[in-house]
Tab-separated table of C-alpha atoms and ligand atoms in Angstrom:
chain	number	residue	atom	x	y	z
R	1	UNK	CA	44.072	-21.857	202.112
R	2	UNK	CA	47.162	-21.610	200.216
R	3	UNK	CA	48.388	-24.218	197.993
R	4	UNK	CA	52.124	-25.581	198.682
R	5	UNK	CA	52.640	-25.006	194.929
R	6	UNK	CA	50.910	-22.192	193.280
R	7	UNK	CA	52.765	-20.539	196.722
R	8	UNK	CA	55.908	-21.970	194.927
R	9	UNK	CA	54.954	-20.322	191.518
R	10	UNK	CA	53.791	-17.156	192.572
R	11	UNK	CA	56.307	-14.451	191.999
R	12	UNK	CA	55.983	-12.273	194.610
R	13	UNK	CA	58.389	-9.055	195.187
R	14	UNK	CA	58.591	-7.085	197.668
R	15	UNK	CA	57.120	-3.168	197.881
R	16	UNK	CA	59.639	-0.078	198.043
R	17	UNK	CA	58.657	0.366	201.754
R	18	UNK	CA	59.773	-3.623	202.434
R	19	UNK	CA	62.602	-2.820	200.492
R	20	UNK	CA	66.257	-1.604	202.774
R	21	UNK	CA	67.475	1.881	201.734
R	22	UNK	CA	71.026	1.064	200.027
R	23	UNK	CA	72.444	4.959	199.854
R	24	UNK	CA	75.320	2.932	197.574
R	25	UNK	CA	75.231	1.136	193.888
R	26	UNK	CA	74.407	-2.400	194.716
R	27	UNK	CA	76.831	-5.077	194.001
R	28	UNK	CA	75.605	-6.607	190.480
R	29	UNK	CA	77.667	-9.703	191.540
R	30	UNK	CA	75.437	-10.019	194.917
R	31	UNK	CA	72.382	-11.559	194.976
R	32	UNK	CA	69.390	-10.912	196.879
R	33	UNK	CA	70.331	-14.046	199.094
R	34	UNK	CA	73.599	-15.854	199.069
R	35	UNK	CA	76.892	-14.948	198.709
R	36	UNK	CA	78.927	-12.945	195.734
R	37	UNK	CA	78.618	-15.010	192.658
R	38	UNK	CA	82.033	-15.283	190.992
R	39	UNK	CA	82.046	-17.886	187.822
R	40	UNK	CA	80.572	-16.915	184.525
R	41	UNK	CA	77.995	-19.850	185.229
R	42	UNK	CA	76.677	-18.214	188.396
R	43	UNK	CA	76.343	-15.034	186.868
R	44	UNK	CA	74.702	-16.378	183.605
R	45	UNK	CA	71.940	-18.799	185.756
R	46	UNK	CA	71.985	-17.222	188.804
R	47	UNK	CA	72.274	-13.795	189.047
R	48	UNK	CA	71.894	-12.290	186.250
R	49	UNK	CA	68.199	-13.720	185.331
R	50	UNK	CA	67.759	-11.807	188.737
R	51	UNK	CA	68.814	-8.707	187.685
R	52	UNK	CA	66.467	-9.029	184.260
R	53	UNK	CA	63.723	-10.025	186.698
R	54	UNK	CA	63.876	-7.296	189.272
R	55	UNK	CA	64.906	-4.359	186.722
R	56	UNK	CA	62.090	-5.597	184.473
R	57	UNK	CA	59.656	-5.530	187.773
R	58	UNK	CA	60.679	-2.422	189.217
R	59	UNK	CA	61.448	-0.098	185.945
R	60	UNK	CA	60.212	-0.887	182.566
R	61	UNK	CA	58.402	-3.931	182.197
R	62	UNK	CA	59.619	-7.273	180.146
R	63	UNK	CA	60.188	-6.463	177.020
R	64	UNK	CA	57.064	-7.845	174.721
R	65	UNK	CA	58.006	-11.241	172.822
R	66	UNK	CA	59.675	-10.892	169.049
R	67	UNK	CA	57.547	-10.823	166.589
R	68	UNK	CA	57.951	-12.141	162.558
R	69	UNK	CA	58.670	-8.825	160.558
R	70	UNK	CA	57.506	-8.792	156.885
R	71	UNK	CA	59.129	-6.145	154.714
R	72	UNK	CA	58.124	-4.481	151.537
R	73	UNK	CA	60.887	-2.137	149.838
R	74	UNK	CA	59.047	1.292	148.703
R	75	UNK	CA	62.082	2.136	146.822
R	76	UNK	CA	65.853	1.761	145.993
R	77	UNK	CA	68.793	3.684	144.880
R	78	UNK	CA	71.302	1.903	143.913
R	79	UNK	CA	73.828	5.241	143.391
R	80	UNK	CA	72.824	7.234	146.370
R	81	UNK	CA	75.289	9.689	148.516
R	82	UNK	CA	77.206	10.293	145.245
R	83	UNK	CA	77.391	6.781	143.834
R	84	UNK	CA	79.105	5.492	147.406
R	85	UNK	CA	75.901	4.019	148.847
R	86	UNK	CA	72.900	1.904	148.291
R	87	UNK	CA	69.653	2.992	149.775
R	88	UNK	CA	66.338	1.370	150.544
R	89	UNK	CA	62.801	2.873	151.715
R	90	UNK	CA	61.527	0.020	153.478
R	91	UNK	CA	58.252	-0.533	155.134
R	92	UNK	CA	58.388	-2.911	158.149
R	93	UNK	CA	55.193	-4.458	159.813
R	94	UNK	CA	55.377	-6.587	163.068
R	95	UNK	CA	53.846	-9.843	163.494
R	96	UNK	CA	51.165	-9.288	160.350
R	97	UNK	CA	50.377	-7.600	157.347
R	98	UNK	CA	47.659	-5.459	158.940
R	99	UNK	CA	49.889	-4.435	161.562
R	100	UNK	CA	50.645	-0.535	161.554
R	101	UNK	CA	54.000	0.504	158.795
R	102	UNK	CA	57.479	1.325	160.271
R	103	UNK	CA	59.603	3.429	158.226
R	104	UNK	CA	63.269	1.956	157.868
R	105	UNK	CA	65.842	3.831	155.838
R	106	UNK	CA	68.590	1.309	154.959
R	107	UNK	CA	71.979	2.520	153.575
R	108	UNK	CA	75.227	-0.199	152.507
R	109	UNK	CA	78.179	1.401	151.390
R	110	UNK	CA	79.079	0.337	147.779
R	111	UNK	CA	82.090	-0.714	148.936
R	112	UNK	CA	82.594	-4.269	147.334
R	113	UNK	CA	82.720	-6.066	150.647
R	114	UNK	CA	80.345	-8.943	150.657
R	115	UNK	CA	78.615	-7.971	154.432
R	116	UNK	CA	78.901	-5.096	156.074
R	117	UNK	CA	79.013	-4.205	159.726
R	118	UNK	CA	75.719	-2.017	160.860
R	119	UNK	CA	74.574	0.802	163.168
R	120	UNK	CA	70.839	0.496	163.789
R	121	UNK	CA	69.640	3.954	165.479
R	122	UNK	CA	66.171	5.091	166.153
R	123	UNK	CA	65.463	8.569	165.407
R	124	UNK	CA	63.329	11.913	166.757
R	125	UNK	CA	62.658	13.565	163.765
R	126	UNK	CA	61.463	10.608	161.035
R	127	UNK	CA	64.491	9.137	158.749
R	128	UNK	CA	63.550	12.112	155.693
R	129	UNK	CA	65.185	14.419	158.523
R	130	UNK	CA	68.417	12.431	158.226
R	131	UNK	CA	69.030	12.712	154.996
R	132	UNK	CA	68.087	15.043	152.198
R	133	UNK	CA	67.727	11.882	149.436
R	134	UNK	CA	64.393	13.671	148.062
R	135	UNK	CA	62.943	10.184	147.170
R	136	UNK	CA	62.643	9.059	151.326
R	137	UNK	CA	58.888	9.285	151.990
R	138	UNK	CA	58.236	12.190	154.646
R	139	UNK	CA	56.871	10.380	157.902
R	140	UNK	CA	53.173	10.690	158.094
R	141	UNK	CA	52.899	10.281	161.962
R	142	UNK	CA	52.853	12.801	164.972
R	143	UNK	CA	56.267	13.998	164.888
R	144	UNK	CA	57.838	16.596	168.160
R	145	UNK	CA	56.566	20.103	166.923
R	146	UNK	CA	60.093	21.383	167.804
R	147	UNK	CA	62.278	20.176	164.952
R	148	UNK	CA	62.747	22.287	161.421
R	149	UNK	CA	59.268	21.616	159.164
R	150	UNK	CA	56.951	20.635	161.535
R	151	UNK	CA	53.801	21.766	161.473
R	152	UNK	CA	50.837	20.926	163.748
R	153	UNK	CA	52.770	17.487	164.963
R	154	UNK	CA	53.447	16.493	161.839
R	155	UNK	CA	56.376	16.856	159.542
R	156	UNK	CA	56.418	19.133	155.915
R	157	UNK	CA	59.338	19.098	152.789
R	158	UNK	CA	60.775	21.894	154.549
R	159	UNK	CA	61.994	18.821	157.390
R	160	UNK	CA	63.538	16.731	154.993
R	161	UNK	CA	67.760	16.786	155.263
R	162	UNK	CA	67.171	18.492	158.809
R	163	UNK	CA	69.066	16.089	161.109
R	164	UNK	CA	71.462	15.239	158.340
R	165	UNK	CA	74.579	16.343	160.797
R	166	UNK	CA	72.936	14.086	163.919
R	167	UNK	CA	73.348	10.635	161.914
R	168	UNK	CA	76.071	11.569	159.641
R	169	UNK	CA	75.286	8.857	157.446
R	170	UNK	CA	77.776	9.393	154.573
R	171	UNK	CA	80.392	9.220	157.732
R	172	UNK	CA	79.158	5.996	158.465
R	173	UNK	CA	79.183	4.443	154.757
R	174	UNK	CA	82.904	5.984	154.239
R	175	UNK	CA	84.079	4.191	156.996
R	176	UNK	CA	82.513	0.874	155.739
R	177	UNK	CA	79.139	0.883	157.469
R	178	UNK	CA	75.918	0.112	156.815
R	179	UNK	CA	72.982	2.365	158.647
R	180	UNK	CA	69.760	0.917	159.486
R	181	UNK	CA	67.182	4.067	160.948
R	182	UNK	CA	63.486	4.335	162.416
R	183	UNK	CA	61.502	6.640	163.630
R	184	UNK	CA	60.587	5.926	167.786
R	185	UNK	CA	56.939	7.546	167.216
R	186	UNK	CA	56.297	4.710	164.490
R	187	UNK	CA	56.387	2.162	167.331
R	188	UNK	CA	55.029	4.630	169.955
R	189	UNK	CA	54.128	7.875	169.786
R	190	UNK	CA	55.614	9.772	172.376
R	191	UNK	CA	52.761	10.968	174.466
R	192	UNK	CA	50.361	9.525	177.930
R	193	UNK	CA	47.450	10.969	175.507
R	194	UNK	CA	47.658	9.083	172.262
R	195	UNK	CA	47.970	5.585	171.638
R	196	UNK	CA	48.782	5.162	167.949
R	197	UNK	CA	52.113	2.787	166.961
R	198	UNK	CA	52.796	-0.681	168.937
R	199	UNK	CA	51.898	-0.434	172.243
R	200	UNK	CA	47.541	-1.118	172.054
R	201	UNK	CA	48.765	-4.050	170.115
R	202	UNK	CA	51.052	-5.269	172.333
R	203	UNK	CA	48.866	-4.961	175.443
R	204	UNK	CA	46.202	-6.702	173.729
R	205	UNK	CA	48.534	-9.847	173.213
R	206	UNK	CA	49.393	-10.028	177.350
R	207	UNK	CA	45.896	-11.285	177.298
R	208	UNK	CA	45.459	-9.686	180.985
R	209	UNK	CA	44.513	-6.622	182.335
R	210	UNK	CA	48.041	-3.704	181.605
R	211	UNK	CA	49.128	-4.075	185.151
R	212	UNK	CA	51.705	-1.360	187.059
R	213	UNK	CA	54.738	-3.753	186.582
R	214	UNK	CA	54.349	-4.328	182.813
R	215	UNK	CA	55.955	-2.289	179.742
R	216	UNK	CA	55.121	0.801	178.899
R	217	UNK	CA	57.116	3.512	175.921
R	218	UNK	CA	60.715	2.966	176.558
R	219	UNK	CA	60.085	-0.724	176.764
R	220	UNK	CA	58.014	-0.355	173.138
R	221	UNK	CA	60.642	1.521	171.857
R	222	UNK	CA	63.325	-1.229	173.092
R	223	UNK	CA	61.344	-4.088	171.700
R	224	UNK	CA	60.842	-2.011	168.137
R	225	UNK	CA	64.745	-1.655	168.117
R	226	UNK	CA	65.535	-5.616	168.475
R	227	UNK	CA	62.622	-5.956	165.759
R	228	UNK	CA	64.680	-4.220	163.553
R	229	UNK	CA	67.985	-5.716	164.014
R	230	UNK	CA	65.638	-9.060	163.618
R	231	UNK	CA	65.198	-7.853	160.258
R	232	UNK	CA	68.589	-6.383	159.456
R	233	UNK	CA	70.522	-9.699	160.491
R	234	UNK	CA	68.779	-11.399	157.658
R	235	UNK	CA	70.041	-9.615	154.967
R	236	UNK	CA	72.802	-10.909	152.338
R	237	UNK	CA	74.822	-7.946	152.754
R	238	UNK	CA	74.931	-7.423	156.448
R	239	UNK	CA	77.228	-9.165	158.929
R	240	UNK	CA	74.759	-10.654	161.732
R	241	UNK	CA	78.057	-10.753	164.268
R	242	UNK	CA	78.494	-7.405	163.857
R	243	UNK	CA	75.437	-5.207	164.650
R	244	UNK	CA	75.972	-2.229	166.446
R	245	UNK	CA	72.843	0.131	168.282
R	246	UNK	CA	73.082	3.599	168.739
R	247	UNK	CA	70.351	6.236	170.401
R	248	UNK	CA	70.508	9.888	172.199
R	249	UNK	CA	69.355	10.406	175.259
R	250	UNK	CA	65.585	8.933	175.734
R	251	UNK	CA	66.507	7.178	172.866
R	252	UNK	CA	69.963	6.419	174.621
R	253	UNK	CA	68.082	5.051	177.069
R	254	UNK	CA	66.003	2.817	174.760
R	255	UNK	CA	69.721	1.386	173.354
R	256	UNK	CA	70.754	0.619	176.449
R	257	UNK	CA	67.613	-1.624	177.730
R	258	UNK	CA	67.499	-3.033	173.860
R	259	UNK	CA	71.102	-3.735	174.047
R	260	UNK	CA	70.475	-5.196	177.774
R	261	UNK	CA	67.967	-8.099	176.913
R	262	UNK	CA	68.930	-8.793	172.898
R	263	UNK	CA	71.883	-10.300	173.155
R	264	UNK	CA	72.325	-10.853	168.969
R	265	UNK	CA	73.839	-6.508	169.360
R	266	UNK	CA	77.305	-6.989	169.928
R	267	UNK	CA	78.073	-3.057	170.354
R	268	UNK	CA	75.311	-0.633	172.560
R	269	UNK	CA	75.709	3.120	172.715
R	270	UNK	CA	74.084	5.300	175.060
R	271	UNK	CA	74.176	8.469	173.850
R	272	UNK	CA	73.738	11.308	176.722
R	273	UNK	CA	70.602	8.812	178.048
R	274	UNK	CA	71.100	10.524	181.880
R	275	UNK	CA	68.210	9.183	184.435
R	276	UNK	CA	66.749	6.022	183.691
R	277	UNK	CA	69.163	4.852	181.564
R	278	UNK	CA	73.251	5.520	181.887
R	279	UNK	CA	72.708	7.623	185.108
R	280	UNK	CA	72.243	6.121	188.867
R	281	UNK	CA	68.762	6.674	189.801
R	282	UNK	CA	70.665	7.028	193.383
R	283	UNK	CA	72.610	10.151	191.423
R	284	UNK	CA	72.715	13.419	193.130
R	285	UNK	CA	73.380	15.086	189.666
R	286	UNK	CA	70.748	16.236	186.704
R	287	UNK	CA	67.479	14.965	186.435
R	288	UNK	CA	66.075	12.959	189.754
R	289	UNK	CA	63.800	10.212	189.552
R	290	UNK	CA	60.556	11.976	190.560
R	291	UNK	CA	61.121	14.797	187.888
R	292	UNK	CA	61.455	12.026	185.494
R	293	UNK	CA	58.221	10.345	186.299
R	294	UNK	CA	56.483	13.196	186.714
R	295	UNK	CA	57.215	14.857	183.440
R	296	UNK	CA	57.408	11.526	181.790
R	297	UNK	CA	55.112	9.440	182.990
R	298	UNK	CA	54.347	7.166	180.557
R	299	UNK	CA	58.511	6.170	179.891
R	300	UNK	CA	58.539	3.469	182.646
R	301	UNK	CA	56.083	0.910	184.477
R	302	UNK	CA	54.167	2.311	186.956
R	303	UNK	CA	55.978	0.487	190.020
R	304	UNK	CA	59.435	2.454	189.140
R	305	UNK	CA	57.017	5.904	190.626
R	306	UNK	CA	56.813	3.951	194.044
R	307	UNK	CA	60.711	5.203	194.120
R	308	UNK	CA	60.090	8.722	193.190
R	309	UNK	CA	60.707	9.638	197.252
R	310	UNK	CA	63.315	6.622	197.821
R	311	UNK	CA	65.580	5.453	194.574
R	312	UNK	CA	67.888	4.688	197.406
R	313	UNK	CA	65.331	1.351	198.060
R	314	UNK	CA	65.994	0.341	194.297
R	315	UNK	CA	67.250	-3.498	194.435
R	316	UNK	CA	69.271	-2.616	192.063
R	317	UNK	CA	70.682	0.649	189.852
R	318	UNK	CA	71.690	1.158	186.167
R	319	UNK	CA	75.593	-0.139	186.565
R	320	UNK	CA	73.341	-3.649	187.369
R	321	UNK	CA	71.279	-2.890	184.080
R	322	UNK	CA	74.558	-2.106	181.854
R	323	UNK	CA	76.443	-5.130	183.705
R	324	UNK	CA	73.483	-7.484	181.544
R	325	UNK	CA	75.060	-6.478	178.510
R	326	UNK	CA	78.630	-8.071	179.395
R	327	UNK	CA	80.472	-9.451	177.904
R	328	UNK	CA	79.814	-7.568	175.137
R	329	UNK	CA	80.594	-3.800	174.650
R	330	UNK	CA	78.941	-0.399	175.743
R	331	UNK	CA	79.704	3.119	175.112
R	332	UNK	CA	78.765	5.837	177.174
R	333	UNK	CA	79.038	8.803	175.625
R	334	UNK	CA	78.621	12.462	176.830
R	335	UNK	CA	79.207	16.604	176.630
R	336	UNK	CA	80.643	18.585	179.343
R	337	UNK	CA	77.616	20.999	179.940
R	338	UNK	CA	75.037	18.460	179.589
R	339	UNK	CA	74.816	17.835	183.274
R	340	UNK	CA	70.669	16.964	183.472
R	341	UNK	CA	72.315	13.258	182.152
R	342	UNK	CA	75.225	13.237	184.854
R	343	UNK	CA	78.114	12.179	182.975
R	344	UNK	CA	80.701	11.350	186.510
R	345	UNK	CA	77.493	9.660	187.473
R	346	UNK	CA	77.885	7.566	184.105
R	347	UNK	CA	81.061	7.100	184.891
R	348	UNK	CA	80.936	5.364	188.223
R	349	UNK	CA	78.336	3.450	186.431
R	350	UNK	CA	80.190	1.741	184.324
R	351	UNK	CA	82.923	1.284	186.710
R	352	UNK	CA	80.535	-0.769	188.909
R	353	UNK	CA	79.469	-2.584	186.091
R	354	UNK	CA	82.950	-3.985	185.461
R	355	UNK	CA	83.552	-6.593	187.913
R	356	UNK	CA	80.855	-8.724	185.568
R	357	UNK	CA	83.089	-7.715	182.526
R	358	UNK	CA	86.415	-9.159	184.758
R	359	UNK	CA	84.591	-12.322	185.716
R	360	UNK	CA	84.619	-13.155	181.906
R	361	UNK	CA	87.981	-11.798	181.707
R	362	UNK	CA	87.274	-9.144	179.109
R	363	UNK	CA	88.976	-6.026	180.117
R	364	UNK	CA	85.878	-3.308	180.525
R	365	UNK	CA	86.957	-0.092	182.152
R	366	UNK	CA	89.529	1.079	184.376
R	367	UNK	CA	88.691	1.663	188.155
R	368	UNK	CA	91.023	5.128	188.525
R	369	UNK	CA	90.063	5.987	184.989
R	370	UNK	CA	89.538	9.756	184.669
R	371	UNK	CA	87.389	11.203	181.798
R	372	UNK	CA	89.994	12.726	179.176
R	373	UNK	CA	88.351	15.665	176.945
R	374	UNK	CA	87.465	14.127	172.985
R	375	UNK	CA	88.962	10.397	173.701
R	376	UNK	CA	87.555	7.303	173.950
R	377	UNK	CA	88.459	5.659	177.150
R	378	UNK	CA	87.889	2.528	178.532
R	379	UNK	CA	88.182	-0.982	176.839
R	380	UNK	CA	84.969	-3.252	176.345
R	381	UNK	CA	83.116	-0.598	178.491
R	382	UNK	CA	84.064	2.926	176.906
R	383	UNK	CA	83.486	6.233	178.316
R	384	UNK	CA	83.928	9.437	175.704
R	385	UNK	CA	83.509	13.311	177.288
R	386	UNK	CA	83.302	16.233	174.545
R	387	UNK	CA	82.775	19.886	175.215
R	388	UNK	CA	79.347	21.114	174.741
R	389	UNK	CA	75.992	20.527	175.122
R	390	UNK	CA	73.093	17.777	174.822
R	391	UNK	CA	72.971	16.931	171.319
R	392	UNK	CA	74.102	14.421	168.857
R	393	UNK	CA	77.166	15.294	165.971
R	394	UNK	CA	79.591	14.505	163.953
R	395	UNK	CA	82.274	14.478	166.324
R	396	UNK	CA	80.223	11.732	168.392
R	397	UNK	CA	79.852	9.595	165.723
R	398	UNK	CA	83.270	10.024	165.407
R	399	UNK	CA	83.600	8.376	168.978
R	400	UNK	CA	80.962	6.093	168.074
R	401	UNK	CA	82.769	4.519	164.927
R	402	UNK	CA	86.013	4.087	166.645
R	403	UNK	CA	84.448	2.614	169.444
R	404	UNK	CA	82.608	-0.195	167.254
R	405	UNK	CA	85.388	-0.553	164.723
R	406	UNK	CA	87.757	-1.448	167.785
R	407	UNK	CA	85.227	-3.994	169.080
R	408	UNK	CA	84.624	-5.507	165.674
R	409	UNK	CA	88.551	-6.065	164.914
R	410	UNK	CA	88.221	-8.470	167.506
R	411	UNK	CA	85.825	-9.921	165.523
R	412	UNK	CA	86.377	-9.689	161.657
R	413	UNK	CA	84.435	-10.334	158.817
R	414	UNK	CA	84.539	-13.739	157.620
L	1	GCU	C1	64.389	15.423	178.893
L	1	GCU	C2	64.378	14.340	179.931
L	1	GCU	C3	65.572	13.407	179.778
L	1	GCU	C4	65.695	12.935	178.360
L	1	GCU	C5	65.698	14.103	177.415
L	1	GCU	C6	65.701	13.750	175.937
L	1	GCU	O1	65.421	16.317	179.149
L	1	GCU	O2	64.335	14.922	181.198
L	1	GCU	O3	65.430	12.303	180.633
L	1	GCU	O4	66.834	12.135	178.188
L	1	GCU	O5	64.537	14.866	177.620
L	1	GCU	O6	65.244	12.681	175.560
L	1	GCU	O7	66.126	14.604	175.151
């Protein structure tokens, strides 16, 4: 017999074959029953805890709870990147002192300013590759044998400085900003084969069997980024209202579903992400859905692979996923040949995700905006198009600094 109300508290969502095929973007302002929401309070109790429901269901699982960080600095400069900068080797550990290390490189201009606005990126290569300070410990974890001094998955000397042009940090700190960087593998390694990092932890604390709609890496990764601007927000020297988070492509990805649920990041750039993060998973361009979870099967929960046949059944796409972060802002940035991430498809995204942006009355982007080669477009929701291919430079950072700087005039330092 069922019982009126454990019925009532049973959360029960439907399968992809119960599901209607939806060949367009769904509406983020329409919920599953009811009309069009259209006040701020509708959206904000109504639909959009729907959204974070169903996306979390469907896609990558709830993000695991925050966790206390405890922080030991490894070592200091005080006169780093010529005298302009301060930098910090920090080791991070989440929740206890047992808990495995997370590398964080932490660089404030010397500037004289009493805070400092922040970019908090998570990194491929382990923070010694972005910059060639010789005192940064080398990352001891499996590393991606592809990048410059890696040997046997893990990295050598001859890495150190590799990625310095990805993060262009000394761009960063002559422009007034602080960088916070960690390495994605020090929360979860990047493979369906080994379980180092975060994520045994963190299924251990559900306290329940790993089920198919729970987290799984890009969730990890997501959590691991808002643990970080957890710590970051506490310093002195950093302004908590203006925290800005930054990642390429699965990384990207990883921004945007950090930037989605932590609402403390006032400025979220998705760099390149493509499927399963700035792209429609109904896109006809780049990577499809089933090529993602096939190749990747350990990035999402296992419930998103029920779509790999149907992401037309989806109860909702990624325009409904960047429409949580309103009213705040989001970049989506992007190269000309670096179709596999659909950059039109981007595009539309964020158009759909405006009407959420125009119920707050923050102007987001344009409907009959058109991509313009090397310029930011867009207002709260920006779009930037370079040439070339998938990769992260100086010219995006570029993008990336006038984007936040515009967003944070709106809201100066105190
Ligand atoms: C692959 C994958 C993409 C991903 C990219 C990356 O190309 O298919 O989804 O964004 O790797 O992370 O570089």
């Amino acid at each position: 017999l069922l019982c009126g109300l454990s019925a009532a508290h049973a959360e029960t969502f439907p399968t992809v074959d119960q599901l209607p095929s939806r060949p367009e973007l769904p509406d983020p302002l329409k919920p599953t029953t009811g009309p069009i929401v259209r006040t701020v309070s509708e959206w904000e109790m109504q639909r959009r805890p729907e959204l974070a429901k169903l996306i979390s269901h469907y896609m990558y699982g709830q993000l695991p709870e925050r966790m206390p960080v405890l922080a030991a600095v490894e070592m200091e400069d005080t006169k780093a990147y010529s005298g302009k900068a301060t930098l910090r080797d920090i080791t991070l550990r989440m929740g206890n002192a047992d808990a495995p290390p997370v590398h964080l490189l932490l660089v404030i201009p010397n500037d004289g300013k009493k805070t400092h606005p922040i970019f908090v990126g998570m990194n491929f290569a382990g923070n010694h590759a972005a910059t060639d300070h010789p005192k940064v410990r080398i990352n001891p974890n499996w590393i991606y044998p592809k990048y410059p001094g890696v040997t046997d998955n893990r990295a050598t000397e001859a890495s150190r400085g590799s990625q310095v042009d990805v993060w262009a940090i000394d761009q960063a700190i002559a422009r007034g900003y602080a960088v916070a960087l960690v390495y994605s593998g020090d929360f979860d390694p990047d493979r369906t084969d080994l379980r180092g990092g975060y994520q045994p932890i963190l299924r251990q604390k559900l306290g329940r069997p790993h089920g198919a709609a729970d987290f799984s890496t890009i969730a990890v990764w997501a959590w691991g980024m808002s643990q970080v601007v957890s710590y970051v927000r506490e310093l002195s020297e950093i302004d908590p209202a203006r925290v800005a988070i930054v990642g390429h492509s699965r990384l990207g990805k990883t921004a945007l579903l950090c930037g989605a649920f932590d609402d403390r990041v006032q400025v979220v750039i998705s760099h390149q992400a493509g499927c399963g993060g700035s792209a429609p998973s109904r896109g006809k361009i780049g990577e499809p859905v089933e090529r993602i979870n096939t190749v990747f099967p350990h990035w999402f929960n296992d419930n998103f692979k029920t779509f790999n046949k149907s992401p037309d059944r989806l109860p909702f796409d990624q325009n409904c996923l960047a429409a949580l972060v309103a009213p705040r802002s989001l970049l989506f940035s992007n190269a000309v040949k670096d179709t596999w991430a659909n950059p039109d498809g981007q595009l539309e995204v964020l158009k759909s995700a405006n009407s959420v942006w125009q119920l707050y009355g923050k102007a987001g982007i344009d409907s009959a905006a058109k991509p313009v080669m090397n310029e930011l477009i867009g207002d709260r929701l920006g779009y930037f198009l370079r040439p070339g291919e998938h990769s992260m430079n100086r010219q995006d950072w570029k993008a990336f600094l006038d984007f936040a700087d515009r967003e944070f005039a709106k809201n100066p330092a105190k």
